CSV table of C-alpha atoms and ligand atoms in Angstrom, one decimal:
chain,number,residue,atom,x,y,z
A,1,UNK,CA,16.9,-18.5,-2.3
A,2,UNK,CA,17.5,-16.2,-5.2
A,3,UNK,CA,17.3,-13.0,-4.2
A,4,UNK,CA,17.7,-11.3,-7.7
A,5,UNK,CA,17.9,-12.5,-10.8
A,6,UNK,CA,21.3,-12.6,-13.0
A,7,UNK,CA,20.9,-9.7,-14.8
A,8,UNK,CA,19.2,-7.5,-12.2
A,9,UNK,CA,21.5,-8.3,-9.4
A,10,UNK,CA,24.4,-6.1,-10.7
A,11,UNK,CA,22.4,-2.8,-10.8
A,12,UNK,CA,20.6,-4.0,-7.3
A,13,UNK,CA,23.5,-4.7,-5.3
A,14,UNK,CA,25.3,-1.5,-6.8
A,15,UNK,CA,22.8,0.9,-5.6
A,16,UNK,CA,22.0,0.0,-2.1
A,17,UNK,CA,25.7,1.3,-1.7
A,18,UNK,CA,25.5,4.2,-3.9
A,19,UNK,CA,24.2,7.0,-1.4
A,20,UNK,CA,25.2,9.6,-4.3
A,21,UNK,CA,25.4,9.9,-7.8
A,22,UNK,CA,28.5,8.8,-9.5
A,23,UNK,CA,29.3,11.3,-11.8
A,24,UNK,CA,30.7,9.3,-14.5
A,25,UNK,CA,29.2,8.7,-18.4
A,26,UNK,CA,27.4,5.9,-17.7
A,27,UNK,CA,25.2,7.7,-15.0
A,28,UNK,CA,24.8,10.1,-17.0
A,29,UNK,CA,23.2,7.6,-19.9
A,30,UNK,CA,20.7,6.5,-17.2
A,31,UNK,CA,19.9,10.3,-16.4
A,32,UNK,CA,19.2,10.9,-20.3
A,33,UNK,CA,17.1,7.3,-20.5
A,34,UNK,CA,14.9,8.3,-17.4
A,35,UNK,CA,14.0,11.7,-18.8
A,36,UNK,CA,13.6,10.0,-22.5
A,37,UNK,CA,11.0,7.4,-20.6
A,38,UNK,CA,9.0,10.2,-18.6
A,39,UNK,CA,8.5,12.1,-21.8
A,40,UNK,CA,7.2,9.1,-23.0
A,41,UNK,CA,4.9,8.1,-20.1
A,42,UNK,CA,3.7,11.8,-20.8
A,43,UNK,CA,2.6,11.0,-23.4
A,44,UNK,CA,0.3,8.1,-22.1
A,45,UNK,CA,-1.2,10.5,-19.6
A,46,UNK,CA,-4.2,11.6,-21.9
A,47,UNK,CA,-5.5,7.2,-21.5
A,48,UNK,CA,-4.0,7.1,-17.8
A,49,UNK,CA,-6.2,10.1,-17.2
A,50,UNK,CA,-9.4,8.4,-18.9
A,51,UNK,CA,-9.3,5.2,-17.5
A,52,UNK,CA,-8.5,6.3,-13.7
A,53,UNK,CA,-11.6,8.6,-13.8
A,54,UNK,CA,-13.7,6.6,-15.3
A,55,UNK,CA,-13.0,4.3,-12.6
A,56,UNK,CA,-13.0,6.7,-10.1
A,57,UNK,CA,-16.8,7.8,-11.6
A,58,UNK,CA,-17.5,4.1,-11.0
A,59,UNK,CA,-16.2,3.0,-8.1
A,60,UNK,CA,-16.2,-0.6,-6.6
A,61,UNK,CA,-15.9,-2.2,-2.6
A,62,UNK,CA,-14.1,-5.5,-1.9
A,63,UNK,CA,-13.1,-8.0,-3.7
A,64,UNK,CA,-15.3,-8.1,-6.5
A,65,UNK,CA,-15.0,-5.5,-8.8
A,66,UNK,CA,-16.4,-6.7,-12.1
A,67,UNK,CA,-16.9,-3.3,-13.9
A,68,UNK,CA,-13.5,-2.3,-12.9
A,69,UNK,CA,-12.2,-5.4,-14.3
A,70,UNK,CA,-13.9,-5.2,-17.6
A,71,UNK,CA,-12.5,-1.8,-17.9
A,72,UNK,CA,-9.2,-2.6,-17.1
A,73,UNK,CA,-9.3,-5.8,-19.4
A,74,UNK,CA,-10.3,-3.8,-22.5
A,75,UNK,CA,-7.2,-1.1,-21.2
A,76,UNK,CA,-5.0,-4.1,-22.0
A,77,UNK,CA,-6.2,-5.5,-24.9
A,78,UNK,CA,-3.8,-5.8,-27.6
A,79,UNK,CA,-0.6,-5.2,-26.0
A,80,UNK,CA,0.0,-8.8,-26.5
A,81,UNK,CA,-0.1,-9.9,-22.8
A,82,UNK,CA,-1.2,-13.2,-21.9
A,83,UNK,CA,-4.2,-12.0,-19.4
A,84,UNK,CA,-6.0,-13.7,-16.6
A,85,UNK,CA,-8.6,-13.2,-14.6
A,86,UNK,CA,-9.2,-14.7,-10.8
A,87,UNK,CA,-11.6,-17.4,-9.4
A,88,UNK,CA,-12.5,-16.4,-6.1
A,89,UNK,CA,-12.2,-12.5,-6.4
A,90,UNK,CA,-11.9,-10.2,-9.6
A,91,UNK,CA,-8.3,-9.9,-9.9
A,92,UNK,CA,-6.3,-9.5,-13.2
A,93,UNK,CA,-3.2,-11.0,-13.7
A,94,UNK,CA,-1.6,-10.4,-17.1
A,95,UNK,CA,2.9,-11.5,-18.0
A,96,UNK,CA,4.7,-9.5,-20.6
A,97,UNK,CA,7.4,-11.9,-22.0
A,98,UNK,CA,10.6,-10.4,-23.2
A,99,UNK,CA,12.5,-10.9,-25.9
A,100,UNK,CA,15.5,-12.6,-24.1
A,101,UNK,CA,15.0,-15.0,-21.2
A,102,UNK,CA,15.8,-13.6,-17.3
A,103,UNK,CA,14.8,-13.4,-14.3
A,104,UNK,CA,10.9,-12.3,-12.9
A,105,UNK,CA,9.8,-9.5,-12.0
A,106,UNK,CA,6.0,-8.3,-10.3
A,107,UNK,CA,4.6,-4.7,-10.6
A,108,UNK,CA,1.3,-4.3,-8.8
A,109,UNK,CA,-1.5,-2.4,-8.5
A,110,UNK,CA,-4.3,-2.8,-6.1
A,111,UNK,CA,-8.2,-1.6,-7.1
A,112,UNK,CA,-10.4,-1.4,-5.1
A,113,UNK,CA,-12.3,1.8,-3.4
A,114,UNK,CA,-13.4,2.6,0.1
A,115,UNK,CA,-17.0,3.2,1.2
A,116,UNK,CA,-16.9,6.5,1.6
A,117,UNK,CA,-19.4,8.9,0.4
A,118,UNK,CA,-17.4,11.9,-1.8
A,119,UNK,CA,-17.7,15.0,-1.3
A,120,UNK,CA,-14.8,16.2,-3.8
A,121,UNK,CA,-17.7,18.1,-6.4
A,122,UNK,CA,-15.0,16.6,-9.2
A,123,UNK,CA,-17.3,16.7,-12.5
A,124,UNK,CA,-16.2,12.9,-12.6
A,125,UNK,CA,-17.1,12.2,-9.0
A,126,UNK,CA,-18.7,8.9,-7.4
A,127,UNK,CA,-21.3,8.2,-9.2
A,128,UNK,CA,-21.7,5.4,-6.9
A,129,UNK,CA,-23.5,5.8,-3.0
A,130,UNK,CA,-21.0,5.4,-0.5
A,131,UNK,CA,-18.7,4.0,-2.8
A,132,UNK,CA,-15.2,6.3,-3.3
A,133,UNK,CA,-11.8,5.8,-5.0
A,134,UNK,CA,-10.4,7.9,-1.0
A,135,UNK,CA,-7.0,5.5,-1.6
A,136,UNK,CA,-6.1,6.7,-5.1
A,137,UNK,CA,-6.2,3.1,-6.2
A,138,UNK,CA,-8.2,4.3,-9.4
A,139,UNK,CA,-4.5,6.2,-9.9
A,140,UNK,CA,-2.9,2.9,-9.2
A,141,UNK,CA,-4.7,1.2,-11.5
A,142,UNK,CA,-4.1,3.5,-14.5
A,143,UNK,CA,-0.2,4.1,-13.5
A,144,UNK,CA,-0.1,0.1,-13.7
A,145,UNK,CA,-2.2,-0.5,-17.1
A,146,UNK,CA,0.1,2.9,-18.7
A,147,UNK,CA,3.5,1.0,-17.5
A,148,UNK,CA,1.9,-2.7,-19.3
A,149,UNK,CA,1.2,0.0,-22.6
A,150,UNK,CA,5.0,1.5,-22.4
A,151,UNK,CA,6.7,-1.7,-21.3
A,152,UNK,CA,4.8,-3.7,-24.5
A,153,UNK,CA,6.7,-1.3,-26.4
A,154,UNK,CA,10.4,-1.9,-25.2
A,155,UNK,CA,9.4,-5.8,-25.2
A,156,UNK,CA,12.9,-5.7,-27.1
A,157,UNK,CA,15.0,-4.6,-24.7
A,158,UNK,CA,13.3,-6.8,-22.1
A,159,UNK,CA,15.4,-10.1,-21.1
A,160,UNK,CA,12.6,-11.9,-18.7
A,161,UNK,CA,9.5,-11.7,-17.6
A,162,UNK,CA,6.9,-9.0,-16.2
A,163,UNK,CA,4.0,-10.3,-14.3
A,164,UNK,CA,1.5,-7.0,-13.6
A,165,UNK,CA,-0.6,-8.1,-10.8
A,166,UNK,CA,-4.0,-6.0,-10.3
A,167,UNK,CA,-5.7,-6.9,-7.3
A,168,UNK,CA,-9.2,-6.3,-5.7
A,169,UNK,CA,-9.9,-5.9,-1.9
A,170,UNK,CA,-6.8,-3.8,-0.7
A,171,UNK,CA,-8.8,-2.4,2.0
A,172,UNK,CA,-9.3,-4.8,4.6
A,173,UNK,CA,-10.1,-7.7,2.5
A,174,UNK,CA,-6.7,-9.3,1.9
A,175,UNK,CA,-6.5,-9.7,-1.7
A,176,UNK,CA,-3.2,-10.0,-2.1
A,177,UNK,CA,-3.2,-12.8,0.2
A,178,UNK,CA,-5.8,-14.2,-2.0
A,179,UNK,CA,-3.9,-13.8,-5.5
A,180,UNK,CA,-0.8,-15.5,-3.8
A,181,UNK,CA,-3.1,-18.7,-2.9
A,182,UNK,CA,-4.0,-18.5,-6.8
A,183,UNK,CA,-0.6,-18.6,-8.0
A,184,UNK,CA,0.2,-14.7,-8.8
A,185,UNK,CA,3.7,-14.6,-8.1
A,186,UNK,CA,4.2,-18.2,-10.3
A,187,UNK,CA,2.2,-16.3,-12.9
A,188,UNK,CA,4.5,-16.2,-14.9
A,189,UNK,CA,6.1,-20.2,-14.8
A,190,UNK,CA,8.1,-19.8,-12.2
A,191,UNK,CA,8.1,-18.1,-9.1
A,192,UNK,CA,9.0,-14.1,-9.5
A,193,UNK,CA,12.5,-13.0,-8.5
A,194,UNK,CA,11.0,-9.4,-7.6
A,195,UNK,CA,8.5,-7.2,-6.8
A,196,UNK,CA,7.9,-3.1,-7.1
A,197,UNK,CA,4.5,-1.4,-5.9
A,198,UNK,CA,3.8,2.6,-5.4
A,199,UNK,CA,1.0,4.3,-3.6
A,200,UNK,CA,0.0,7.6,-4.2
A,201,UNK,CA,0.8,10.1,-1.3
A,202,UNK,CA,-1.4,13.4,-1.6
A,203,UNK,CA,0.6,14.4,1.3
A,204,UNK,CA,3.8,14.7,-0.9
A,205,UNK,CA,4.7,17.0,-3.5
A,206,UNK,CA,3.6,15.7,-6.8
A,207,UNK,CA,6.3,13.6,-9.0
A,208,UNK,CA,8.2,13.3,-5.6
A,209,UNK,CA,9.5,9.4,-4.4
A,210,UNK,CA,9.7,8.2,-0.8
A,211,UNK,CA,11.1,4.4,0.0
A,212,UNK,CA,13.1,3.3,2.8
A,213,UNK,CA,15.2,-0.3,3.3
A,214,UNK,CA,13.7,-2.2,6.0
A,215,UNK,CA,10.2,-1.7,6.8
A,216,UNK,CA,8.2,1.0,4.8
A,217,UNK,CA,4.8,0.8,6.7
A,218,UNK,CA,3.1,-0.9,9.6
A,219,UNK,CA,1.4,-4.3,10.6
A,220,UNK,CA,-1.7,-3.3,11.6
A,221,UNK,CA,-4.3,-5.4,14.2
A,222,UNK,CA,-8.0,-4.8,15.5
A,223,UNK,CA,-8.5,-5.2,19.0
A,224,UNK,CA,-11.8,-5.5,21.1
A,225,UNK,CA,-12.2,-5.2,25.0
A,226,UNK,CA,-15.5,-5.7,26.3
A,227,UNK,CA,-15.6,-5.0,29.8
A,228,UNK,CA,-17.9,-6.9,32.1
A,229,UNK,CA,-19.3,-5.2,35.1
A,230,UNK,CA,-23.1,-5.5,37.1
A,231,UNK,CA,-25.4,-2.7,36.0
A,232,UNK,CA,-27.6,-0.9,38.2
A,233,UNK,CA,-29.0,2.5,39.3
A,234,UNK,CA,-26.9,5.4,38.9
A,235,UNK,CA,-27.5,6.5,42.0
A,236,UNK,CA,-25.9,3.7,44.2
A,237,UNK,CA,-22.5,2.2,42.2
A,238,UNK,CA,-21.8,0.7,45.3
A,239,UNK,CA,-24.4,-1.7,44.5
A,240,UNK,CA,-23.0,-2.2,41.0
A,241,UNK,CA,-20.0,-3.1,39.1
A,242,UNK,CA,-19.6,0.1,37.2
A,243,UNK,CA,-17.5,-1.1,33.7
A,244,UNK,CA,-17.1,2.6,32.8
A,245,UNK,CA,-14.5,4.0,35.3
A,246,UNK,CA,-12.8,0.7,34.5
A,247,UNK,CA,-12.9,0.8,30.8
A,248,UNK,CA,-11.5,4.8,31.1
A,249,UNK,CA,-8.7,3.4,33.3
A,250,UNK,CA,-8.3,0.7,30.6
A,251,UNK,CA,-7.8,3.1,27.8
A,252,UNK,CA,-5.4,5.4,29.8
A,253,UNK,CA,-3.2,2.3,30.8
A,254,UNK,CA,-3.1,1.2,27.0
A,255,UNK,CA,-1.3,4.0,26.2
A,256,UNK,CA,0.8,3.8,29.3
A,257,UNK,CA,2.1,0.4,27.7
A,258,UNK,CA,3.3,1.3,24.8
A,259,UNK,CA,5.6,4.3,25.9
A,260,UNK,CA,6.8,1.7,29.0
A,261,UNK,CA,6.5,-1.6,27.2
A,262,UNK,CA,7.9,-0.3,23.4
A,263,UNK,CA,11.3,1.2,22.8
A,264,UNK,CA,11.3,4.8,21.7
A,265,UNK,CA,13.0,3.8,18.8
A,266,UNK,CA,11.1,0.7,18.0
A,267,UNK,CA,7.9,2.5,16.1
A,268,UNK,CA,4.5,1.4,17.8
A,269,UNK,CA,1.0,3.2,17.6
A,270,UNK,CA,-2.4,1.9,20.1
A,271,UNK,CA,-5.2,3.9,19.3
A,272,UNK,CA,-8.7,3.3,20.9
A,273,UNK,CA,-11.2,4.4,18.4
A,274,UNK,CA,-14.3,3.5,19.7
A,275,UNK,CA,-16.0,3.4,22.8
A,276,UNK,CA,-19.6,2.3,23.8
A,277,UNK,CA,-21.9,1.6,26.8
A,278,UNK,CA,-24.7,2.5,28.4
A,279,UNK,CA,-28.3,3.6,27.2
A,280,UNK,CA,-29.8,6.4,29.3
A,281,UNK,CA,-28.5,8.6,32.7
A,282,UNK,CA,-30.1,6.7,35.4
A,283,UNK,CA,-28.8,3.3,34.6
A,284,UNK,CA,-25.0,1.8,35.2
A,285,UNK,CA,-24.8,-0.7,32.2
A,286,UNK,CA,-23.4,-3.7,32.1
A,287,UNK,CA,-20.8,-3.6,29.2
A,288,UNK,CA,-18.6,-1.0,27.9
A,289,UNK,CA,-17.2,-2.3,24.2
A,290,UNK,CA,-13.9,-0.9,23.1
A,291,UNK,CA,-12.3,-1.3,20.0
A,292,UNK,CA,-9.3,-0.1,18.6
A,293,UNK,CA,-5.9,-0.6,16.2
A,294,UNK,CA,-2.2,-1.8,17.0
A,295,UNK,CA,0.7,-0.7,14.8
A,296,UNK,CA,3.7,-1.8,15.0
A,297,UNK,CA,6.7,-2.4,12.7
A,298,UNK,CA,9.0,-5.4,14.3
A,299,UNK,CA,7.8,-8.5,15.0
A,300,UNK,CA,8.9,-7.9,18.4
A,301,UNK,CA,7.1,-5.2,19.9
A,302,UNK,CA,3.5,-6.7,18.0
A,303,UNK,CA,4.1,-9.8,20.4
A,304,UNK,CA,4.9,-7.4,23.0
A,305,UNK,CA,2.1,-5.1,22.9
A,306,UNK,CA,-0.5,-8.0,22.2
A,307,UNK,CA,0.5,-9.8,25.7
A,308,UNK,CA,0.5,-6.3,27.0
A,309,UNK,CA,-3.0,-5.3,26.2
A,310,UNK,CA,-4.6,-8.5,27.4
A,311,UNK,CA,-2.4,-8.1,30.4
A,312,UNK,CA,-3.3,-4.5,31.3
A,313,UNK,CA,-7.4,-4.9,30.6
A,314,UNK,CA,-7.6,-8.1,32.4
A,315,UNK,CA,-5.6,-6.6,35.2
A,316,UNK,CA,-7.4,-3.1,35.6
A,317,UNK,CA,-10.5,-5.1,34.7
A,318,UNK,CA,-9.7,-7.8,37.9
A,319,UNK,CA,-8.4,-5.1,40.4
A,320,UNK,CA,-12.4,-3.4,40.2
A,321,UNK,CA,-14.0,-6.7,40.5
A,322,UNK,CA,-15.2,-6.7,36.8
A,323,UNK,CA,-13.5,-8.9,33.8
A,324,UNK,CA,-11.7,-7.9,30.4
A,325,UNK,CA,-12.4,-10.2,27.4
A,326,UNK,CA,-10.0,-9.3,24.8
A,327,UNK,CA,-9.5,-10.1,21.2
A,328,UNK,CA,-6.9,-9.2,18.7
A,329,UNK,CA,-7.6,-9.7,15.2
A,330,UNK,CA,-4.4,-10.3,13.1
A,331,UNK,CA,-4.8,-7.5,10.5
A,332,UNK,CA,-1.7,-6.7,7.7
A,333,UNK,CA,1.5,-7.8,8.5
A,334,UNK,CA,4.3,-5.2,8.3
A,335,UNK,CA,5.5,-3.9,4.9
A,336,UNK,CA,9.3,-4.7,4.8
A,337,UNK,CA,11.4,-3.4,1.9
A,338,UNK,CA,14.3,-5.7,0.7
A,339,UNK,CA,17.1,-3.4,1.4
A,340,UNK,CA,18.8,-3.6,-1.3
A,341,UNK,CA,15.7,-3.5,-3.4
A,342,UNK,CA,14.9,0.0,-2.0
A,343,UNK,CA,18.1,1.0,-3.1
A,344,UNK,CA,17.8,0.2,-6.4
A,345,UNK,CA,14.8,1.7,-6.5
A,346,UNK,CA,15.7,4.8,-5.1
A,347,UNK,CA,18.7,5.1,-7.3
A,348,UNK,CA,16.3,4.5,-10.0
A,349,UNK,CA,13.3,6.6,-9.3
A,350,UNK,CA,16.4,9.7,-9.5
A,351,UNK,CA,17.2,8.9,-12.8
A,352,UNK,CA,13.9,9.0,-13.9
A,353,UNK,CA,12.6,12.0,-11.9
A,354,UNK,CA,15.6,14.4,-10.8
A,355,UNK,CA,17.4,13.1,-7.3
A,356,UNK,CA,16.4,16.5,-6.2
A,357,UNK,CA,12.9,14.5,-6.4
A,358,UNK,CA,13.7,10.8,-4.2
A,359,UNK,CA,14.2,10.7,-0.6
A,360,UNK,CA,15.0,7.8,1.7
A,361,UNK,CA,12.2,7.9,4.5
A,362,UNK,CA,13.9,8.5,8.0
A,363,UNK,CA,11.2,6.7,9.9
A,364,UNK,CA,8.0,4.1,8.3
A,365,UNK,CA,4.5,5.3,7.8
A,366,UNK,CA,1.9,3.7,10.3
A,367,UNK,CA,-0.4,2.9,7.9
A,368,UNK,CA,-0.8,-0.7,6.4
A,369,UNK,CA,-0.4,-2.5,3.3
A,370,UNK,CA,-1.3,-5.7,1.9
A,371,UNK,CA,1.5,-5.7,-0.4
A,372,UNK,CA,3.3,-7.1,2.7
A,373,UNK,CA,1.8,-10.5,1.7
A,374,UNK,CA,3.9,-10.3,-1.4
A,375,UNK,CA,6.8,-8.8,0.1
A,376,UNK,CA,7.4,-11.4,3.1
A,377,UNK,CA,7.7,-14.0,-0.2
A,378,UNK,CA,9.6,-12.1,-2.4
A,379,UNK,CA,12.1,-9.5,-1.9
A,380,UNK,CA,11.5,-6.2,-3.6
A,381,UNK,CA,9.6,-2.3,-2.7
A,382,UNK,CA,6.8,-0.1,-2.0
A,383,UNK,CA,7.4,3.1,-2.8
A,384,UNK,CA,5.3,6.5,-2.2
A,385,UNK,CA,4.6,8.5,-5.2
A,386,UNK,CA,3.4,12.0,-4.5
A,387,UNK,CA,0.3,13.6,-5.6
A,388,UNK,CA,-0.3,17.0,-3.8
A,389,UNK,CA,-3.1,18.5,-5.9
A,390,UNK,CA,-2.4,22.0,-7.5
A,391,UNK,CA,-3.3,25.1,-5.2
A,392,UNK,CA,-2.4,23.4,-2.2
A,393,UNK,CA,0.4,22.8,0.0
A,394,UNK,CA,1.0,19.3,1.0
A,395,UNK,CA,0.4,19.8,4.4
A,396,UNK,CA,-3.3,21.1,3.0
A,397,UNK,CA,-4.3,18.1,1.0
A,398,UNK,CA,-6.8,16.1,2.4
A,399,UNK,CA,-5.3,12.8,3.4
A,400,UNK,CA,-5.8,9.4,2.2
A,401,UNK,CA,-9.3,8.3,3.0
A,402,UNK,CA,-10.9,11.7,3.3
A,403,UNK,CA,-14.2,12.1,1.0
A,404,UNK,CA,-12.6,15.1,-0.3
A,405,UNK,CA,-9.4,13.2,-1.3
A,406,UNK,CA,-8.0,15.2,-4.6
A,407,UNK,CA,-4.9,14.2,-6.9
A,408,UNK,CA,-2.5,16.1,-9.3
A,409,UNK,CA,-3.0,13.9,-12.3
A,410,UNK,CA,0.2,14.9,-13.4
A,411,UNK,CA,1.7,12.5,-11.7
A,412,UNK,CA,0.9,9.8,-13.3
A,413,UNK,CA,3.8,10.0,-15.5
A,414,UNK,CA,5.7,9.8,-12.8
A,415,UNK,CA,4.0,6.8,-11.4
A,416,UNK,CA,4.0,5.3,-15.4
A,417,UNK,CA,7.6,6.5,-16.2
A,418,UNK,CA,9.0,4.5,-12.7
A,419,UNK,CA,7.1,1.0,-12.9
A,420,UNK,CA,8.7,1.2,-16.5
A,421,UNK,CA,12.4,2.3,-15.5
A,422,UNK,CA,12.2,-0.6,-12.5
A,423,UNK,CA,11.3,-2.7,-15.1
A,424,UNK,CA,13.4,-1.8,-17.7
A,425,UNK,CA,16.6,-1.6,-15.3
A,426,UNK,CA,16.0,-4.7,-13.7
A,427,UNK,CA,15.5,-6.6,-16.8
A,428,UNK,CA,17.9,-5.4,-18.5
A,429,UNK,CA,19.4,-7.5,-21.1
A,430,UNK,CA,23.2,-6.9,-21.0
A,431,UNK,CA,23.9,-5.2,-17.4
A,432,UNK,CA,26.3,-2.9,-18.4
A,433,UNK,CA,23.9,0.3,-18.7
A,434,UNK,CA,23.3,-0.7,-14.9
A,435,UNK,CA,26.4,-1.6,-13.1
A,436,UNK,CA,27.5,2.2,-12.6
B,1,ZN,ZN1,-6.4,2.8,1.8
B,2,ZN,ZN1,-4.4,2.3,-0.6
């Protein structure tokens, strides 16, 4: 398999070993490149800004988005891209050919909103009932179609392809899954040698990049218990088969498992986020439904934990006389960032931004991606880009998914300025502004 492509490999494989900045000319060159390209991503902020809020006034669920598309389609039009649009879901997939031929590489942005009813008071809030861009993907959206703007520019200095996937139905719906089984990552006529993504982090200062090698977020699974007792009258459980007491000793013995089953080191989060039974005081009921999630971030301990739940609620379920049916719904697998990738990345992302303004993460977020799809076929990043609006403290903004989810729209020049440099860096046509 190749892992990079000719000219991208140099820069690639020399970053994952540069843990500092090597002080010499040519790094210096990149520094002065990566402010040149934010000043000109700030100056594509004013149509970044316009197309993310009207999106975010307009917001759409799943994986058909149809007003979104249109007005991402006309965002496009005539930076001389060859566009596409998708058959089963209302994705856009549009390649930027270089001037010189190279190797492939896949920027993404995903597009869809959450139902979630907003509660933000923005003047270009939801205008939509229970409808909400709460992921930033509206952001995402705009960051991408700015870079396609910027990067139609430098087609010049571009030796290969860019294939800009935008994809519907982040949340929940799989729609990267679903652009892979139309062909996006042989979008461009042959299969892509990379692939970079961001996600907007109100929870980060704004401008500021976070990546780790190795896995950057979660695989995330649904799980169901339904415990089966005997109902009866609250006043005689002897009578009965009480599922409650045995769904509470489930939920407590969950947790047990993962701090017994997991390795402290090995990152894995059960959380049981529902729980229902029963209909009025008198009455024991029959079934107590419990649902929940399962994060983990190795391959090992989501086998681990799987058997383990189903062996816990069957067994605490069996040692009260009642029974455990439990189902685990395969959600996201985990987000894994080619290692050397994420160096390359991060290396880059400094350039562009100030290395005061890149970390490496010391530990993966617990949240999921679909991205994963895309990464478990072709090497490359996700990398957090953040947003903390103005006035607050990072530790005060609202968190991904809240209805009162706020962004520093400044930021998108960052977000602009780095799918550009990865893009610029990794295609570029001689190497030798990269190999320092
Ligand atoms: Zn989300
Ligand atoms: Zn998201």
């Amino acid at each position: 398999m190749t892992i990079f492509g000719s000219t991208g490999a140099e820069d690639a494989s020399t970053a994952a070993t540069d843990s500092g900045r090597p002080a010499g000319p040519q790094s210096r060159q990149q520094e002065q490149r990566g402010a040149t390209l934010l000043e000109e991503a700030r100056s594509l902020v004013p149509d970044a800004v316009g197309l993310r809020r009207s999106l975010h006034a307009w917001p759409e669920v799943g994986l058909h988005l149809p007003r979104t598309q249109q007005r991402l389609l006309s965002a496009l039009d005539g930076l001389g891209l060859d566009v596409r649009t998708g058959q089963r879901l209302s994705s856009v997939t549009a390649t930027l050919d270089g001037a010189k031929e190279g190797p492939t590489l896949l920027l993404r942005a995903d597009m869809d909103a959450l139902p979630v009813r907003e509660a933000t008071g923005l003047d270009f809030a939801s205008r939509v009932p229970d409808a909400m861009h709460a992921c930033g993907h509206d952001a995402h959206t705009a960051m991408l179609a700015g870079a396609a703007q910027l990067l139609s520019r430098h087609r010049e200095e571009l030796a290969g392809r860019i294939i800009f996937m935008f994809q519907p139905g982040e949340e929940g719906r799989h729609g990267a899954r679903h652009m892979i089984e139309e062909g996006v990552l042989t979008a461009g006529g042959r299969a892509a040698d990379a692939a970079f993504a961001l996600h907007l982090m109100p929870g980060l200062p704004s401008g500021t990049v976070r990546l780790r090698p190795g896995p950057q977020m979660a695989a995330s699974d649904k799980l169901r218990i339904v415990v089966r007792g005997r109902g009866g009258h609250a006043s005689a459980p002897h009578t009965a088969a009480d599922p409650i007491p045995v769904a509470c000793e489930i939920v407590l013995a969950l947790h047990t498992a993962v701090t017994r089953r997991i390795a402290a080191d090995d990152p894995a989060v059960l959380t049981v986020s529902t729980l229902s039974a029963g209909s009025l005081p008198g009455i024991i009921p029959e079934t107590v439904d419990i649902t929940g999630t399962i994060r983990t971030v190795s391959q090992a301990a989501r086998e681990r934990l799987h058997g383990a739940v189903a062996q816990v609620a069957e067994g605490v379920a069996a040692a009260h006389g009642t029974a455990a049916e439990v189902t685990v719904e395969p959600g996201y697998p985990v987000t894994v960032n080619d290692s050397v990738f994420a160096g390359f990345v991060l290396r880059v992302a400094a350039d562009v931004l100030g290395a005061d303004r890149v970390e490496a993460m010391p530990a993966p977020a617990m949240t999921a991606e679909d991205f994963s799809y895309v990464l478990a076929a072709v090497p490359g990043a996700l990398a957090f880009l953040g947003a903390c609006p103005p006035g607050l403290t990072p530790d005060q903004a609202p968190e991904l998914h809240s209805s009162r989810l706020v962004i520093d729209e400044d930021a998108l020049a960052s977000g602009i300025a780095c799918h550009a440099a990865v893009a610029l860096r990794y295609l570029s046509a001689s190497g030798q502004d990269t190999a320092s």
